[in-house]
């Protein structure tokens, strides 16, 4: 929260714990993260239901045995609502040449996901039915095992049901200090 002081101008007001939203964002922006596209198929309209996608940087491995991953979703976001109902979903680990995909699915107030997927080469996952981006460094098809509400986000922990390694070309797309970047 920002408050204005006559002497100093805008001042960050800390939460009860002592850290303001701005301070926390600034600190976390210094943590480099890989960029993934989370996808799921909304079966409400049957097999021709809508495909949904979301860029995420809060994605990580949780366990090797069994193979588990975690993605953090903003509460009440479209993907959070869908994954609360649809347990099968997928992740495409984006390469440095796929920055345009990350930006497209991170936009606020964007057009329908159907239009966003229109010119992106993809395959449909055999297990999840979700879209998998061709040329991604890796793809994973997942089934939700646990959802944990944590503040304004939900942590979705899922078992990895299948893995694909469609491309070994290029490096990973990363996110650092509020921008997509390539490793040098």
Tab-separated table of C-alpha atoms in Angstrom:
chain	number	residue	atom	x	y	z
A	1	UNK	CA	0.000	0.000	0.000
A	2	UNK	CA	1.264	3.501	-0.816
A	3	UNK	CA	0.535	6.529	1.296
A	4	UNK	CA	1.563	10.118	0.557
A	5	UNK	CA	3.582	12.124	3.056
A	6	UNK	CA	3.775	15.941	2.643
A	7	UNK	CA	7.497	15.857	3.414
A	8	UNK	CA	8.632	12.850	1.351
A	9	UNK	CA	5.902	12.064	-1.225
A	10	UNK	CA	4.734	8.458	-1.733
A	11	UNK	CA	5.809	6.112	1.046
A	12	UNK	CA	5.400	2.315	1.033
A	13	UNK	CA	3.315	1.232	4.018
A	14	UNK	CA	4.408	-2.194	5.293
A	15	UNK	CA	2.039	-5.025	6.107
A	16	UNK	CA	1.738	-5.923	9.787
A	17	UNK	CA	4.738	-8.223	9.233
A	18	UNK	CA	6.854	-5.267	8.076
A	19	UNK	CA	7.178	-5.792	4.298
A	20	UNK	CA	5.266	-3.730	1.728
A	21	UNK	CA	3.951	-5.165	-1.540
A	22	UNK	CA	6.468	-3.024	-3.460
A	23	UNK	CA	9.429	-4.218	-1.364
A	24	UNK	CA	8.374	-7.838	-1.742
A	25	UNK	CA	7.914	-7.496	-5.532
A	26	UNK	CA	11.319	-5.813	-5.859
A	27	UNK	CA	13.047	-8.558	-3.879
A	28	UNK	CA	11.344	-11.387	-5.774
A	29	UNK	CA	12.070	-9.763	-9.146
A	30	UNK	CA	15.725	-10.507	-8.471
A	31	UNK	CA	15.045	-14.243	-8.481
A	32	UNK	CA	15.435	-15.562	-12.030
A	33	UNK	CA	12.745	-18.031	-13.037
A	34	UNK	CA	12.033	-20.277	-15.972
A	35	UNK	CA	8.926	-19.497	-18.011
A	36	UNK	CA	6.256	-22.072	-18.810
A	37	UNK	CA	2.904	-22.120	-20.540
A	38	UNK	CA	0.274	-23.946	-18.466
A	39	UNK	CA	-2.570	-25.302	-20.595
A	40	UNK	CA	-5.799	-27.156	-19.960
A	41	UNK	CA	-8.802	-28.205	-22.004
A	42	UNK	CA	-12.160	-27.052	-20.664
A	43	UNK	CA	-14.449	-30.021	-21.364
A	44	UNK	CA	-17.687	-28.088	-20.748
A	45	UNK	CA	-18.404	-28.051	-24.473
A	46	UNK	CA	-17.466	-31.712	-24.960
A	47	UNK	CA	-14.442	-32.753	-27.025
A	48	UNK	CA	-14.538	-29.398	-28.815
A	49	UNK	CA	-14.357	-27.481	-25.534
A	50	UNK	CA	-12.145	-24.451	-25.143
A	51	UNK	CA	-8.372	-24.572	-24.679
A	52	UNK	CA	-7.023	-22.264	-21.973
A	53	UNK	CA	-3.432	-21.083	-21.465
A	54	UNK	CA	-1.506	-19.074	-18.896
A	55	UNK	CA	2.126	-17.985	-18.611
A	56	UNK	CA	3.724	-18.923	-15.282
A	57	UNK	CA	7.090	-18.383	-13.641
A	58	UNK	CA	6.143	-19.949	-10.304
A	59	UNK	CA	6.558	-23.558	-11.454
A	60	UNK	CA	8.884	-26.108	-9.890
A	61	UNK	CA	9.733	-29.728	-9.290
A	62	UNK	CA	8.512	-30.998	-5.909
A	63	UNK	CA	9.385	-34.708	-5.817
A	64	UNK	CA	11.185	-37.329	-7.882
A	65	UNK	CA	9.381	-40.332	-6.381
A	66	UNK	CA	6.591	-39.914	-7.230
A	67	UNK	CA	7.221	-37.262	-9.891
A	68	UNK	CA	5.417	-34.156	-8.634
A	69	UNK	CA	5.408	-30.524	-9.774
A	70	UNK	CA	3.849	-27.346	-8.387
A	71	UNK	CA	2.394	-24.307	-10.094
A	72	UNK	CA	1.144	-21.187	-8.303
A	73	UNK	CA	-2.093	-19.672	-9.661
A	74	UNK	CA	-3.695	-16.356	-8.717
A	75	UNK	CA	-6.921	-17.092	-6.822
A	76	UNK	CA	-10.053	-16.719	-8.933
A	77	UNK	CA	-8.083	-16.495	-12.176
A	78	UNK	CA	-9.486	-18.337	-15.147
A	79	UNK	CA	-6.831	-21.082	-14.854
A	80	UNK	CA	-7.407	-21.444	-11.104
A	81	UNK	CA	-11.142	-21.839	-11.690
A	82	UNK	CA	-10.593	-24.355	-14.492
A	83	UNK	CA	-8.034	-26.477	-12.604
A	84	UNK	CA	-10.377	-26.596	-9.607
A	85	UNK	CA	-12.726	-28.601	-11.893
A	86	UNK	CA	-10.357	-30.147	-14.464
A	87	UNK	CA	-7.639	-32.326	-12.857
A	88	UNK	CA	-5.696	-32.909	-16.110
A	89	UNK	CA	-3.445	-30.169	-17.478
A	90	UNK	CA	-0.078	-29.648	-19.134
A	91	UNK	CA	3.039	-27.508	-19.086
A	92	UNK	CA	5.330	-26.486	-21.944
A	93	UNK	CA	8.774	-25.283	-20.809
A	94	UNK	CA	9.385	-22.374	-23.176
A	95	UNK	CA	12.632	-21.823	-25.042
A	96	UNK	CA	14.293	-18.448	-25.500
A	97	UNK	CA	12.814	-18.228	-29.016
A	98	UNK	CA	9.259	-18.471	-27.612
A	99	UNK	CA	9.140	-15.115	-25.808
A	100	UNK	CA	6.174	-14.045	-27.972
A	101	UNK	CA	4.130	-16.971	-26.596
A	102	UNK	CA	4.918	-16.032	-23.005
A	103	UNK	CA	3.957	-12.404	-23.582
A	104	UNK	CA	0.773	-13.306	-25.401
A	105	UNK	CA	-0.586	-15.472	-22.563
A	106	UNK	CA	0.520	-13.038	-19.825
A	107	UNK	CA	-1.555	-10.121	-21.167
A	108	UNK	CA	-4.330	-8.737	-18.977
A	109	UNK	CA	-7.666	-8.124	-20.652
A	110	UNK	CA	-6.653	-10.323	-23.562
A	111	UNK	CA	-8.794	-11.715	-26.339
A	112	UNK	CA	-10.111	-15.270	-26.224
A	113	UNK	CA	-7.564	-18.021	-25.746
A	114	UNK	CA	-8.805	-19.643	-28.968
A	115	UNK	CA	-7.372	-16.693	-30.933
A	116	UNK	CA	-4.132	-16.722	-28.930
A	117	UNK	CA	-3.462	-20.363	-29.854
A	118	UNK	CA	-4.364	-19.822	-33.505
A	119	UNK	CA	-0.864	-19.462	-35.000
A	120	UNK	CA	1.139	-21.400	-32.401
A	121	UNK	CA	2.279	-24.853	-33.532
A	122	UNK	CA	1.119	-27.440	-31.005
A	123	UNK	CA	0.091	-31.026	-30.447
A	124	UNK	CA	-2.627	-32.240	-28.115
A	125	UNK	CA	-1.478	-34.290	-25.127
A	126	UNK	CA	-2.611	-37.911	-25.274
A	127	UNK	CA	-3.158	-38.073	-21.505
A	128	UNK	CA	-4.464	-34.597	-20.638
A	129	UNK	CA	-6.015	-33.441	-23.893
A	130	UNK	CA	-4.252	-30.111	-23.235
A	131	UNK	CA	-2.197	-28.304	-25.858
A	132	UNK	CA	1.588	-28.853	-25.873
A	133	UNK	CA	3.704	-26.213	-27.640
A	134	UNK	CA	5.912	-27.582	-30.412
A	135	UNK	CA	9.521	-26.530	-30.041
A	136	UNK	CA	9.253	-26.257	-26.243
A	137	UNK	CA	12.288	-27.520	-24.338
A	138	UNK	CA	10.088	-29.998	-22.446
A	139	UNK	CA	6.421	-30.831	-22.007
A	140	UNK	CA	4.708	-32.430	-19.029
A	141	UNK	CA	1.186	-33.750	-18.700
A	142	UNK	CA	-0.099	-33.615	-15.135
A	143	UNK	CA	-2.949	-34.652	-12.848
A	144	UNK	CA	-3.734	-32.487	-9.804
A	145	UNK	CA	-3.211	-34.262	-6.499
A	146	UNK	CA	-3.505	-31.374	-4.058
A	147	UNK	CA	-4.534	-27.712	-3.959
A	148	UNK	CA	-3.291	-25.460	-1.167
A	149	UNK	CA	-4.594	-21.909	-0.757
A	150	UNK	CA	-1.666	-19.656	0.162
A	151	UNK	CA	-2.557	-15.977	0.495
A	152	UNK	CA	-3.838	-14.621	-2.822
A	153	UNK	CA	-2.632	-17.699	-4.758
A	154	UNK	CA	-3.382	-21.415	-4.891
A	155	UNK	CA	-0.517	-23.898	-5.063
A	156	UNK	CA	-1.470	-26.765	-7.340
A	157	UNK	CA	0.593	-29.904	-6.761
A	158	UNK	CA	0.320	-32.477	-9.528
A	159	UNK	CA	1.648	-35.882	-10.500
A	160	UNK	CA	3.521	-35.922	-13.803
A	161	UNK	CA	1.887	-38.527	-16.044
A	162	UNK	CA	3.964	-38.067	-19.191
A	163	UNK	CA	7.047	-36.143	-20.291
A	164	UNK	CA	8.153	-35.069	-23.744
A	165	UNK	CA	11.449	-33.550	-24.871
A	166	UNK	CA	10.459	-32.072	-28.240
A	167	UNK	CA	13.418	-29.714	-28.646
A	168	UNK	CA	16.980	-29.531	-27.442
A	169	UNK	CA	17.636	-26.351	-29.428
A	170	UNK	CA	18.334	-23.086	-27.649
A	171	UNK	CA	18.269	-22.158	-24.013
A	172	UNK	CA	15.416	-21.565	-21.617
A	173	UNK	CA	13.303	-18.450	-21.547
A	174	UNK	CA	13.805	-16.779	-18.167
A	175	UNK	CA	12.119	-13.956	-16.284
A	176	UNK	CA	14.290	-11.563	-14.266
A	177	UNK	CA	13.674	-8.039	-12.950
A	178	UNK	CA	10.287	-7.850	-14.609
A	179	UNK	CA	11.447	-8.834	-18.123
A	180	UNK	CA	11.825	-11.945	-20.244
A	181	UNK	CA	15.493	-12.709	-20.800
A	182	UNK	CA	17.866	-15.170	-22.386
A	183	UNK	CA	20.811	-16.792	-20.664
A	184	UNK	CA	24.123	-15.438	-21.989
